[in-house]
Amino acid sequence: MNRILYLLLFTLFIHNPVIKADDGYRLWLRYDLISDPQVLGSYQRSVSGWIIEGTSPSSIVTANEMKNGLNGLLGKNIERLSAIKRNGIIVAGTPENSAIISSLKLNKQLTGIGSEGYIIITTKYRNEKIIVIAANKDAGVLYGTFHLLRLMETHRDISKLEIVSSPKVKIRILNHWDNLNRSVERGYAGLSLWDWNSLPDSLDPRYTDYARANASIGINATVLTNVNANALVLTRDYLVKVAALANVFRPYGIRVYLTARFSAPIEIGKLKTADPLDPDVIAWWKAKADEIYSLIPDFGGFLVKANSEGQPGPQSYNRTHADGANMIADAVAPHNGIVMWRAFVYDNNVPDDRAKQAYNEFVPLDGKFRKNVIIQVKNGPVDFQPREPFHPLFGAMTQTPLMMEFQVTQEYLGASVHLVFLAPLFEECLKSDTWAKGEGSIVAKVIDGSLENQQLTAMAGVTNIGNMRNWNGHPFAQANWYAFGRLAWDPYLNSSDIADEWIRMTFTNDNETVARISRMMLDSREITVNYMTPLGLHHQMYAGHHYGPGPWVNRGRADQTSVYFNRADSIGLGFNRTSTGSNSVNQYFPHVRDIFENIETCPENLMLWFHHVPWDYKMASGRTLWNELCLRYEKGVDSVKWLSDQWELSKSKIDTERFEAVKALLVKQERDAKIWRDACILYFQTFSKRPVPEGVEKADHDLDYYKAYRYTDIPGISSRF
Ligand code: GCW
């Protein structure tokens, strides 16, 4: 009887596994017991113990991860061993720190994978079948361990492993736009993680969890402070705090960088100038660099925003960006530091087309930068819009390394309220063909250095991390952190593979649910483009908060207004950037230029970026531009409803806490999508003077209502705007 009852209970349990509440803190590193009995059984047969012989701080954190991961996933204590005495042992280490690894003679496999790469193989050791994670250095062992755990979290077959992986990009770096008072510029997930007041004495355990999460996806660097920089962080009191963070991050392979305020020699150095050619200024930066390295020997270097949006820079002294970058680069060079110099510049003298400015300023400087300078370029020529063409600088500088700057925080994509998976946006840019050296010269090849054989390579993500319990605000915003890390490791990955992994680790391995959520995620970016800025429109956000619509915004600096970018008039809509307009198309290589120049060949999704299109222009659908535009907005709104329906179908497979959180956010997203649709259609209609086509829901209010509409619930910044 008991036995039958037991069996009954067991079957019930297996078929209805309890879905535990989840506050999202553990991100994709949940390590919950594997719920699929078959998968669990096969893993329990393949894994019976593990060995990590190394004793460095990095080996210790790797061992902790191995232990917590295996014990959690397999639901029992998996023994740590010191010798191979049976089948199913995992051995992780380097030839230096592990006698077993060294005896396996893996030199051939290990050459060419560098200091961060790893191999994971199934092999035999004195007749015992074992899994080996081997690397040249500790960091590789840690990454390999995370990889193996990921395979298990995603229920992959681990019986015959033959994995070789090494990062294609050298510096994979988060940019925190965090201020020293803990506010975060464009941050929507609470305060900055860095509690400067309590550092260096008190170390929040979150610092460790932050490092772990980053290491799990291969991120190996972080810039702690805002590019709109405060020189105070370079004073000794703060540097000691920075050093404390660097100490926490080091075992996880993460190096710390800071933003350098160009006028720091004046502000904290008491000099009269910050002129990069002034000997006192040069000496000040050199001494500052020496001081930093005495506290943080593996300090990465500086990120600099100069002569842009009011930030000081070399041009204030009639010097060039190269003069400024080189001066700081020389100060850090003896310590192997680098300077990441941003190309997001726009001058106070408003140019004819803001999209052209970075290219015009930087291309003439090609070849003039020191070897340890890399130019950090945003993915598109304007500013992190839902859709932009790739930045024309990619491929255009042959002697200077260029790095990517993606924005992970959703400044222009609905903050932490809208469900928008950004991997498709990142992927679209990385796979864009610049034609710099003929067909196939895709942006990813600029970023991984292969196009021009650059050794210094990097990818930055302006992060969406804050001190909210779930780190990012929206449960799905975690996927953007995850995707950034994975693409920085390998810019050739596909969004769908990334989504699949992330969903399995974060929510469930139920195939049907994974497929459904994956569809939602993969479509989500296009959905947002439709209800915000379809057909190549851009920068139509309300001034300041950039959250809701503001196509009418016409006050302030001209090239920050919506009317500057939409150019709506009685004839049509869109920014003429062809040869008859601003001619920014000419910054692209001829093949690409010709495609964008001709309205017949310009991709429709970028049409209003490059062309001023008449309202009655016939689109691919056969509809006029006006009708097509209205229907795109409607499609955006309808698709948000679709997202909600899809989410509802996943209810039984998701823990209540996160299910309800996402559900509530989708309600807001639908509200916002409607506001976008109605506000934009009503505003553009004042120019088109055409009726709204059938199939588009009628706006609830008139244009004045939307112009006067004030959000009270934008995370993080509602008090400011
Ligand atoms: O998009 C703009 C943002 C600013 C930001 C700037 C930049 C940090 O609105 O908040 O400043 O870009 O990238 O420097």
XYZ file of C-alpha atoms and ligand atoms in Angstrom:
735
model
C 0.000 0.000 0.000
C 2.684 2.403 1.062
C 4.598 1.602 -2.035
C 1.630 2.387 -4.253
C 1.016 5.641 -2.460
C 4.647 6.512 -2.828
C 4.580 5.744 -6.541
C 1.458 7.806 -6.965
C 2.969 10.768 -5.170
C 6.174 10.377 -7.131
C 4.341 10.358 -10.457
C 2.338 13.394 -9.445
C 5.501 15.182 -8.491
C 7.261 14.380 -11.733
C 4.355 15.482 -13.857
C 3.678 18.598 -11.868
C 7.033 19.712 -10.617
C 6.632 22.412 -8.030
C 7.557 25.735 -9.566
C 9.365 27.605 -6.847
C 8.907 31.306 -6.331
C 11.740 33.226 -7.876
C 12.620 36.846 -7.304
C 15.068 36.863 -10.212
C 18.132 37.522 -8.078
C 19.898 34.386 -9.263
C 19.611 35.464 -12.895
C 20.489 32.594 -15.248
C 22.566 30.861 -12.593
C 19.734 29.189 -10.729
C 21.121 25.655 -10.444
C 17.745 24.251 -9.428
C 17.300 20.498 -9.404
C 16.849 19.234 -12.962
C 13.177 18.469 -13.268
C 13.314 16.129 -16.243
C 13.931 12.654 -14.760
C 15.571 11.340 -17.897
C 18.042 14.178 -18.144
C 18.695 14.028 -14.439
C 19.340 10.300 -14.625
C 21.763 10.615 -17.478
C 23.706 13.395 -15.743
C 23.837 11.441 -12.530
C 25.370 8.595 -14.471
C 27.888 10.870 -16.242
C 28.994 12.899 -13.231
C 30.165 11.258 -10.045
C 32.729 13.692 -8.676
C 35.036 16.543 -9.524
C 38.615 17.581 -9.098
C 40.090 21.045 -9.067
C 43.687 20.993 -7.941
C 44.516 24.695 -8.214
C 44.621 26.830 -5.087
C 44.638 30.381 -6.477
C 41.758 32.736 -5.605
C 40.393 32.062 -9.062
C 40.587 28.291 -8.574
C 38.730 28.706 -5.307
C 35.829 30.555 -6.895
C 35.796 28.021 -9.729
C 35.585 25.195 -7.208
C 32.722 26.949 -5.430
C 30.854 27.317 -8.668
C 31.421 23.688 -9.571
C 30.198 22.556 -6.188
C 27.104 24.764 -6.059
C 26.253 24.111 -9.677
C 26.550 20.333 -9.568
C 24.976 19.892 -6.171
C 22.049 22.102 -7.099
C 21.404 20.661 -10.525
C 21.853 17.037 -9.510
C 20.176 17.386 -6.156
C 22.847 15.680 -4.130
C 26.343 16.191 -2.923
C 28.763 15.502 -5.757
C 32.018 14.639 -4.103
C 35.148 16.698 -4.487
C 38.006 14.273 -5.038
C 41.745 14.390 -5.296
C 42.255 11.399 -7.554
C 40.420 9.681 -10.369
C 39.077 6.507 -8.936
C 35.984 5.897 -11.014
C 34.042 6.905 -14.096
C 32.342 10.275 -14.357
C 34.852 12.587 -12.748
C 35.130 16.179 -13.953
C 38.695 17.472 -13.865
C 39.218 21.193 -14.280
C 42.527 23.003 -14.377
C 45.602 24.113 -16.257
C 48.735 22.101 -17.059
C 50.455 24.189 -14.375
C 48.051 23.711 -11.511
C 46.890 20.175 -12.208
C 49.087 17.102 -12.414
C 46.245 15.202 -14.055
C 45.689 17.808 -16.765
C 49.389 18.037 -17.353
C 49.665 14.263 -17.730
C 46.953 14.332 -20.404
C 49.326 16.147 -22.756
C 46.783 18.568 -24.162
C 49.351 21.033 -25.444
C 48.192 20.729 -29.022
C 44.585 21.513 -28.153
C 45.610 24.313 -25.824
C 47.767 26.225 -28.255
C 45.928 28.984 -29.967
C 43.160 29.396 -27.407
C 44.969 32.095 -25.452
C 44.685 32.905 -21.788
C 40.890 32.874 -21.620
C 39.972 30.005 -23.910
C 39.215 26.468 -22.778
C 38.499 22.998 -24.007
C 35.908 20.632 -22.611
C 36.362 17.045 -23.682
C 35.222 13.596 -22.748
C 38.229 11.333 -22.537
C 39.717 8.296 -20.842
C 42.130 8.371 -17.947
C 43.488 4.954 -16.999
C 40.322 3.380 -18.342
C 37.980 5.734 -16.520
C 35.744 7.963 -18.598
C 36.176 11.537 -17.448
C 35.248 15.084 -18.458
C 38.159 17.468 -18.740
C 37.957 21.236 -18.609
C 41.410 22.450 -19.504
C 42.818 25.892 -20.147
C 46.106 27.736 -20.209
C 45.155 30.064 -17.388
C 42.741 30.192 -14.472
C 40.278 32.440 -16.280
C 39.786 29.810 -18.960
C 39.068 27.150 -16.359
C 36.419 29.359 -14.784
C 34.797 30.071 -18.162
C 34.911 26.395 -19.060
C 33.254 25.484 -15.782
C 30.443 27.935 -16.452
C 30.095 26.464 -19.915
C 29.721 22.924 -18.640
C 27.165 24.042 -16.068
C 25.306 25.900 -18.805
C 25.122 22.725 -20.854
C 23.519 21.029 -17.897
C 21.190 23.909 -17.084
C 19.979 23.758 -20.674
C 19.696 19.934 -20.659
C 22.244 19.293 -23.411
C 23.874 15.962 -23.975
C 27.162 15.842 -22.089
C 28.127 12.287 -22.857
C 30.589 13.056 -25.674
C 32.038 16.500 -25.272
C 34.431 18.060 -27.716
C 34.290 21.793 -27.142
C 36.937 24.368 -27.946
C 36.094 27.953 -27.144
C 37.993 31.167 -26.876
C 36.788 34.748 -26.956
C 36.905 36.501 -30.307
C 37.061 39.895 -28.637
C 39.730 40.722 -26.104
C 38.018 43.242 -23.829
C 34.373 42.514 -23.079
C 33.355 45.408 -20.963
C 30.371 46.891 -19.200
C 30.006 50.647 -19.067
C 28.218 51.832 -15.966
C 26.803 55.315 -16.291
C 26.850 55.448 -12.499
C 27.375 58.661 -10.604
C 29.169 58.872 -7.283
C 25.899 59.785 -5.521
C 24.567 56.423 -6.742
C 22.154 57.841 -9.287
C 22.485 56.129 -12.643
C 22.192 58.076 -15.863
C 19.653 56.232 -18.024
C 19.407 53.616 -15.296
C 16.021 52.037 -14.695
C 16.791 49.394 -12.098
C 17.375 51.317 -8.920
C 20.535 52.857 -7.587
C 24.107 52.158 -8.550
C 25.473 48.928 -7.131
C 28.542 50.790 -5.914
C 27.942 51.968 -2.401
C 30.778 54.465 -2.313
C 30.061 55.619 1.230
C 30.551 52.191 2.721
C 33.537 51.244 0.563
C 36.270 50.151 1.065
C 35.516 48.696 4.510
C 32.251 47.047 3.792
C 31.891 44.807 0.768
C 28.328 44.110 -0.272
C 28.007 40.409 -1.256
C 26.355 41.676 -4.407
C 29.756 42.740 -5.685
C 30.715 39.082 -5.752
C 27.452 38.014 -7.342
C 27.874 40.717 -9.949
C 31.334 39.406 -10.786
C 30.079 35.824 -10.935
C 27.239 36.710 -13.270
C 29.593 38.581 -15.560
C 32.175 35.829 -15.575
C 29.489 33.291 -16.416
C 28.966 35.039 -19.758
C 32.579 35.964 -20.375
C 32.547 39.648 -19.425
C 36.069 40.480 -18.260
C 36.042 44.219 -17.638
C 33.951 46.999 -16.210
C 33.990 50.774 -16.226
C 32.581 51.737 -12.846
C 31.696 55.356 -13.511
C 29.645 57.538 -15.816
C 31.157 58.874 -19.027
C 29.726 62.205 -17.943
C 32.528 62.000 -15.466
C 33.267 63.338 -12.041
C 36.966 63.911 -11.374
C 36.495 63.036 -7.711
C 36.785 59.337 -8.460
C 40.429 59.953 -9.324
C 41.226 61.261 -5.842
C 43.006 58.945 -3.480
C 40.018 58.458 -1.174
C 37.989 57.101 -4.039
C 40.808 55.132 -5.611
C 41.087 53.106 -2.434
C 37.414 52.249 -2.805
C 37.937 51.340 -6.448
C 40.807 49.085 -5.403
C 38.506 47.265 -2.975
C 36.086 46.511 -5.801
C 38.935 45.445 -8.071
C 40.019 42.969 -5.394
C 36.571 41.391 -5.330
C 36.390 41.161 -9.107
C 39.926 39.889 -9.762
C 39.361 36.171 -9.083
C 36.543 36.314 -11.626
C 38.864 37.589 -14.329
C 37.373 41.082 -14.288
C 39.491 44.214 -14.557
C 38.387 47.616 -13.475
C 38.450 50.774 -15.608
C 37.408 54.329 -14.801
C 36.131 57.274 -16.755
C 38.599 60.136 -16.917
C 37.259 63.653 -16.806
C 39.466 65.585 -19.139
C 39.545 68.636 -16.904
C 40.572 66.620 -13.825
C 44.018 68.276 -13.663
C 42.228 71.570 -13.038
C 39.483 70.252 -10.786
C 41.474 68.029 -8.493
C 45.060 68.804 -9.547
C 44.917 72.547 -9.015
C 46.446 73.215 -12.434
C 45.348 76.181 -14.524
C 44.847 74.173 -17.673
C 44.044 70.706 -18.966
C 45.794 71.329 -22.289
C 47.089 67.914 -23.362
C 50.366 69.381 -24.615
C 51.126 71.273 -21.418
C 54.061 69.651 -19.576
C 52.400 70.025 -16.156
C 49.249 68.402 -17.433
C 51.242 65.538 -18.957
C 53.113 65.078 -15.682
C 49.880 65.188 -13.685
C 48.277 62.363 -15.659
C 51.452 60.339 -15.491
C 51.629 60.694 -11.717
C 47.922 59.926 -11.438
C 48.356 56.772 -13.499
C 51.309 55.693 -11.365
C 49.251 56.231 -8.232
C 46.334 54.208 -9.583
C 48.569 51.319 -10.600
C 50.256 51.290 -7.217
C 46.818 50.555 -5.752
C 45.374 48.461 -8.581
C 48.181 46.708 -10.468
C 45.856 45.290 -13.128
C 43.862 48.495 -13.654
C 42.561 48.399 -17.223
C 42.690 52.053 -18.175
C 40.379 54.935 -18.973
C 37.208 55.547 -20.910
C 36.863 59.145 -22.068
C 33.956 61.185 -23.351
C 35.455 64.435 -24.555
C 34.060 67.460 -26.321
C 30.605 66.055 -26.444
C 27.426 67.262 -24.808
C 29.282 69.771 -22.678
C 32.081 67.484 -21.519
C 35.544 69.081 -21.501
C 38.114 67.859 -23.986
C 41.225 68.679 -25.982
C 39.329 70.825 -28.465
C 38.822 73.395 -25.732
C 42.585 73.985 -26.170
C 42.573 73.791 -29.955
C 44.002 70.296 -29.792
C 42.613 67.233 -31.533
C 41.001 64.116 -30.132
C 44.267 62.358 -30.972
C 46.294 64.831 -28.891
C 43.989 64.246 -25.935
C 43.795 60.482 -26.229
C 47.534 60.080 -26.770
C 48.443 62.128 -23.730
C 46.392 59.912 -21.424
C 47.493 56.805 -23.321
C 51.134 57.696 -22.682
C 50.434 57.948 -18.968
C 49.006 54.430 -18.744
C 51.223 52.777 -21.357
C 54.082 51.863 -18.971
C 51.513 49.867 -16.985
C 49.947 48.231 -20.058
C 46.815 50.303 -19.666
C 44.650 51.468 -22.531
C 42.417 54.405 -23.407
C 38.974 53.916 -24.849
C 38.161 57.218 -26.529
C 34.538 57.724 -27.493
C 33.506 58.757 -30.981
C 30.109 59.920 -29.728
C 30.970 63.542 -30.253
C 28.910 66.393 -31.347
C 30.016 69.883 -31.413
C 28.272 72.886 -29.928
C 28.121 74.335 -33.424
C 25.254 72.299 -34.769
C 26.341 70.724 -38.073
C 24.085 70.150 -41.077
C 23.570 66.523 -40.042
C 24.479 65.210 -36.625
C 24.773 61.696 -38.057
C 27.870 62.788 -39.987
C 29.884 64.290 -37.211
C 31.798 61.365 -35.706
C 33.003 60.211 -39.104
C 34.054 63.701 -40.119
C 36.037 64.209 -36.941
C 37.690 60.825 -36.634
C 38.533 59.599 -40.131
C 41.122 62.374 -40.662
C 42.795 61.260 -37.415
C 43.272 57.672 -38.587
C 46.873 56.648 -37.945
C 47.449 59.416 -35.423
C 46.554 57.486 -32.278
C 48.915 55.608 -29.983
C 48.863 51.818 -30.100
C 47.030 51.626 -26.771
C 44.105 53.795 -27.868
C 40.897 52.274 -29.146
C 38.010 54.341 -30.486
C 34.646 53.431 -28.983
C 31.867 53.797 -31.535
C 28.137 53.478 -30.925
C 26.419 50.923 -33.137
C 24.667 53.599 -35.165
C 25.508 57.160 -36.199
C 22.920 58.944 -34.042
C 22.192 57.478 -30.647
C 21.029 53.989 -29.686
C 17.741 54.228 -31.553
C 15.384 51.248 -31.915
C 16.758 50.991 -35.438
C 19.722 52.703 -37.053
C 21.965 51.742 -39.922
C 25.414 50.638 -38.779
C 27.869 53.429 -37.994
C 29.833 54.484 -41.093
C 33.047 54.598 -39.043
C 33.094 50.796 -39.013
C 35.436 49.833 -41.797
C 36.460 53.416 -42.460
C 39.509 53.573 -40.181
C 42.163 51.159 -41.273
C 44.970 52.002 -38.859
C 43.027 52.527 -35.659
C 41.289 49.863 -33.636
C 37.557 50.503 -33.241
C 35.372 49.001 -30.577
C 31.623 48.604 -30.374
C 29.436 50.434 -27.906
C 26.000 48.887 -27.521
C 23.413 50.191 -25.106
C 22.016 47.447 -22.945
C 19.983 49.810 -20.810
C 16.835 50.691 -22.721
C 17.120 54.468 -22.920
C 15.163 54.684 -26.156
C 13.397 51.343 -25.940
C 10.909 51.639 -23.130
C 13.264 51.644 -20.129
C 12.771 48.633 -17.865
C 9.056 48.594 -18.632
C 8.950 47.272 -22.181
C 9.853 43.722 -23.072
C 12.500 44.190 -25.746
C 15.133 41.571 -26.412
C 18.086 43.445 -27.841
C 20.113 40.575 -29.301
C 18.435 40.980 -32.722
C 19.402 44.671 -32.697
C 23.003 43.825 -31.793
C 23.117 40.998 -34.308
C 21.707 43.151 -37.101
C 24.529 45.628 -36.604
C 27.287 43.026 -36.210
C 26.202 41.239 -39.373
C 25.851 44.420 -41.465
C 28.207 44.402 -44.397
C 30.377 47.526 -44.591
C 31.922 46.444 -47.906
C 35.141 48.078 -46.660
C 37.164 45.339 -48.297
C 34.571 43.964 -50.637
C 31.646 41.752 -49.814
C 31.673 40.070 -46.415
C 33.420 42.891 -44.541
C 30.847 42.721 -41.805
C 30.951 44.857 -38.676
C 31.761 41.797 -36.539
C 35.059 41.558 -38.420
C 35.914 45.109 -37.485
C 35.117 44.361 -33.864
C 37.047 41.089 -33.632
C 39.973 42.760 -35.409
C 40.092 40.311 -38.292
C 39.311 42.873 -41.010
C 42.427 44.961 -40.405
C 44.368 42.485 -38.292
C 43.984 44.589 -35.147
C 45.236 43.096 -31.891
C 43.405 45.426 -29.531
C 39.712 44.521 -29.708
C 36.774 45.339 -27.467
C 33.033 45.506 -27.116
C 31.263 47.680 -24.561
C 27.715 47.461 -23.264
C 26.151 50.400 -21.435
C 24.683 48.331 -18.698
C 21.167 48.096 -17.305
C 22.249 46.917 -13.870
C 21.065 48.537 -10.668
C 20.480 47.551 -7.073
C 16.935 46.292 -7.587
C 16.520 42.782 -6.322
C 16.379 41.318 -9.833
C 19.253 43.542 -11.030
C 17.611 44.897 -14.181
C 14.019 45.824 -13.373
C 12.172 43.888 -16.085
C 12.689 40.134 -15.735
C 13.358 40.010 -19.473
C 15.920 42.805 -19.293
C 18.267 40.240 -17.780
C 18.350 38.645 -21.220
C 19.949 41.781 -22.624
C 22.811 41.631 -20.137
C 23.166 37.970 -20.982
C 23.044 38.539 -24.739
C 25.603 41.298 -24.571
C 28.086 39.043 -22.792
C 27.554 36.152 -25.168
C 27.938 38.353 -28.252
C 31.033 40.024 -26.851
C 32.569 36.571 -26.497
C 31.441 35.590 -29.972
C 29.970 38.321 -32.191
C 28.881 35.717 -34.717
C 26.301 34.051 -32.462
C 22.627 33.993 -33.400
C 19.977 35.732 -31.356
C 17.797 32.647 -31.392
C 20.483 30.454 -29.843
C 21.114 33.064 -27.187
C 17.407 33.358 -26.411
C 17.041 29.600 -26.206
C 19.886 29.261 -23.694
C 18.712 32.144 -21.599
C 15.096 30.986 -21.374
C 16.122 27.482 -20.383
C 18.398 28.755 -17.655
C 16.140 31.536 -16.452
C 12.654 30.094 -16.724
C 12.112 26.554 -17.885
C 13.320 23.742 -20.101
C 9.813 22.874 -21.227
C 10.282 22.806 -25.001
C 6.932 24.217 -25.948
C 7.282 27.098 -23.514
C 10.848 27.738 -24.600
C 9.727 27.967 -28.233
C 6.873 30.295 -27.361
C 8.929 32.653 -25.211
C 11.701 32.584 -27.757
C 9.296 33.760 -30.472
C 8.144 36.569 -28.184
C 11.702 37.662 -27.536
C 12.877 37.445 -31.117
C 9.911 39.479 -32.364
C 9.964 41.992 -29.540
C 12.461 44.434 -31.002
C 10.613 44.723 -34.307
C 7.378 45.173 -32.397
C 8.902 48.114 -30.558
C 10.263 49.616 -33.763
C 6.728 49.446 -35.173
C 4.989 51.276 -32.378
C 7.802 53.778 -31.765
C 9.711 54.595 -34.935
C 8.711 52.526 -37.973
C 10.256 52.652 -41.447
C 13.498 54.331 -40.388
C 12.100 57.131 -38.239
C 14.355 57.947 -35.314
C 14.723 60.128 -32.259
C 11.027 60.824 -31.874
C 11.119 60.399 -28.110
C 9.937 62.958 -25.645
C 12.765 65.301 -24.691
C 14.630 64.447 -21.531
C 13.221 61.101 -20.491
C 13.219 59.568 -23.986
C 10.464 57.213 -22.880
C 7.216 58.226 -24.553
C 6.597 59.909 -27.892
C 7.395 63.534 -28.676
C 7.467 63.890 -32.476
C 6.566 67.555 -32.020
C 9.589 68.348 -29.820
C 11.245 71.409 -31.359
C 12.844 73.217 -28.472
C 16.452 73.054 -27.311
C 19.495 72.252 -29.339
C 18.280 71.678 -32.902
C 19.952 68.327 -33.447
C 18.417 66.907 -30.320
C 14.853 67.667 -31.375
C 12.391 65.319 -33.013
C 11.442 67.731 -35.789
C 15.089 67.881 -36.833
C 15.057 64.145 -37.365
C 11.576 63.579 -38.800
C 11.460 66.582 -41.167
C 7.705 66.199 -41.537
C 6.144 68.680 -43.958
C 3.283 68.879 -46.405
C 5.261 66.893 -48.962
C 6.311 63.969 -46.871
C 8.370 62.551 -44.047
C 11.990 61.595 -43.349
C 15.525 62.969 -43.376
C 17.074 63.332 -46.817
C 20.590 62.030 -46.318
C 21.175 61.278 -49.983
C 23.367 63.313 -52.324
C 20.541 65.814 -52.720
C 20.350 66.210 -48.945
C 22.949 65.981 -46.177
C 24.793 63.321 -48.183
C 25.640 61.243 -45.135
C 25.175 58.242 -47.439
C 28.532 59.185 -48.859
C 30.231 58.132 -45.635
C 29.484 54.516 -46.523
C 31.507 52.462 -48.975
C 30.219 52.799 -52.564
C 28.234 49.566 -52.682
C 26.368 50.419 -49.479
C 26.076 54.090 -50.382
C 24.383 53.246 -53.667
C 21.870 50.994 -51.952
C 20.924 53.670 -49.416
C 21.011 56.510 -51.961
C 18.361 54.987 -54.189
C 14.884 54.943 -52.686
C 14.076 51.868 -54.757
C 16.885 49.839 -53.199
C 17.032 51.399 -49.738
C 15.663 48.846 -47.267
C 12.181 49.926 -46.262
C 13.038 49.671 -42.606
C 15.574 52.504 -43.097
C 13.700 54.500 -45.694
C 12.861 57.521 -43.549
C 16.406 57.529 -42.191
C 17.812 58.235 -45.628
C 14.976 59.767 -47.622
C 12.362 62.436 -47.424
C 9.520 60.350 -48.769
C 6.307 61.812 -50.267
C 3.162 60.866 -48.376
C 1.767 59.082 -51.417
C 4.943 57.208 -52.271
C 4.083 53.620 -53.086
C 5.618 51.188 -50.624
C 6.404 47.496 -51.251
C 2.977 46.571 -49.885
C 1.320 48.683 -52.570
C 0.102 51.098 -49.902
C 1.037 54.761 -49.720
C 3.686 55.820 -47.236
C 1.006 57.442 -45.090
C -1.167 54.344 -44.934
C 1.796 52.073 -44.404
C 3.071 54.241 -41.570
C -0.279 54.221 -39.774
C -0.626 50.477 -40.189
C 2.870 49.885 -38.809
C 1.949 51.750 -35.651
C -1.203 49.675 -35.389
C 0.745 46.484 -35.967
C 3.048 47.446 -33.123
C 0.116 47.839 -30.739
C -1.545 44.632 -31.914
C 1.674 42.732 -31.428
C 1.986 43.860 -27.834
C -1.420 42.283 -27.284
C -0.030 39.176 -28.927
C 2.897 39.247 -26.489
C 0.437 39.306 -23.598
C -1.528 36.388 -25.036
C 1.623 34.351 -25.517
C 2.742 35.083 -22.012
C -0.627 34.029 -20.630
C -0.208 30.670 -22.374
C 3.032 30.122 -20.468
C 1.446 30.662 -17.079
C 1.578 27.106 -15.791
C 5.298 26.832 -16.502
C 6.480 30.034 -14.866
C 6.712 30.850 -11.166
C 3.941 33.149 -10.013
C 6.226 35.938 -8.913
C 7.870 36.499 -12.259
C 4.780 35.571 -14.246
C 2.744 38.282 -12.580
C 5.534 40.832 -12.812
C 5.882 40.368 -16.565
C 2.133 40.320 -17.045
C 1.740 43.661 -15.293
C 4.585 45.158 -17.302
C 2.979 44.023 -20.550
C -0.170 45.910 -19.583
C 1.895 49.078 -19.283
C 3.678 48.330 -22.512
C 0.348 48.113 -24.298
C -0.741 51.419 -22.793
C 2.498 52.990 -23.978
C 2.333 51.449 -27.437
C -1.117 52.968 -27.896
C 0.127 56.354 -26.751
C 2.973 56.108 -29.244
C 0.620 55.136 -32.056
C -1.987 57.778 -31.358
C 0.416 60.619 -30.633
C 2.524 59.978 -33.726
C -0.344 59.414 -36.122
C -2.194 62.520 -34.919
C 0.942 64.636 -35.127
C 2.055 63.456 -38.568
C -1.506 63.799 -39.804
C -1.245 67.567 -39.309
C 1.237 67.423 -42.205
C -0.095 64.586 -44.337
C -3.708 65.844 -44.133
C -4.824 62.375 -45.079
C -7.375 60.142 -43.379
C -6.217 57.367 -41.103
C -6.664 54.120 -43.048
C -9.034 51.389 -42.127
C -7.706 48.872 -39.673
C -6.180 51.480 -37.409
C -7.921 51.979 -34.113
C -9.177 55.494 -33.510
C -7.245 57.557 -30.997
C -8.959 58.065 -27.662
C -7.846 61.691 -27.387
C -6.765 64.619 -29.500
C -3.188 65.667 -30.178
C -3.131 68.282 -27.421
C -3.881 65.607 -24.886
C -0.805 63.615 -25.936
C 1.367 66.700 -26.045
C 0.369 67.475 -22.483
C 0.588 63.874 -21.272
C 3.030 63.401 -18.401
C 4.156 59.989 -17.244
C 4.287 59.461 -13.530
C 5.707 55.968 -13.613
C 8.958 55.864 -15.529
C 11.380 53.868 -13.416
C 14.280 55.763 -11.981
C 13.733 59.085 -13.577
C 10.103 60.052 -13.207
C 11.040 62.550 -10.538
C 13.336 64.393 -12.917
C 11.051 64.796 -15.892
O 22.142 59.190 -25.579
C 22.801 60.125 -24.886
C 22.185 60.048 -23.537
C 23.054 60.665 -22.488
C 24.433 59.999 -22.594
C 25.001 60.215 -23.989
C 26.336 59.526 -24.187
C 25.968 59.564 -20.837
O 20.931 60.664 -23.580
O 22.456 60.436 -21.249
O 25.304 60.501 -21.630
O 24.119 59.681 -24.905
O 26.331 58.429 -24.707
O 27.349 60.090 -23.842
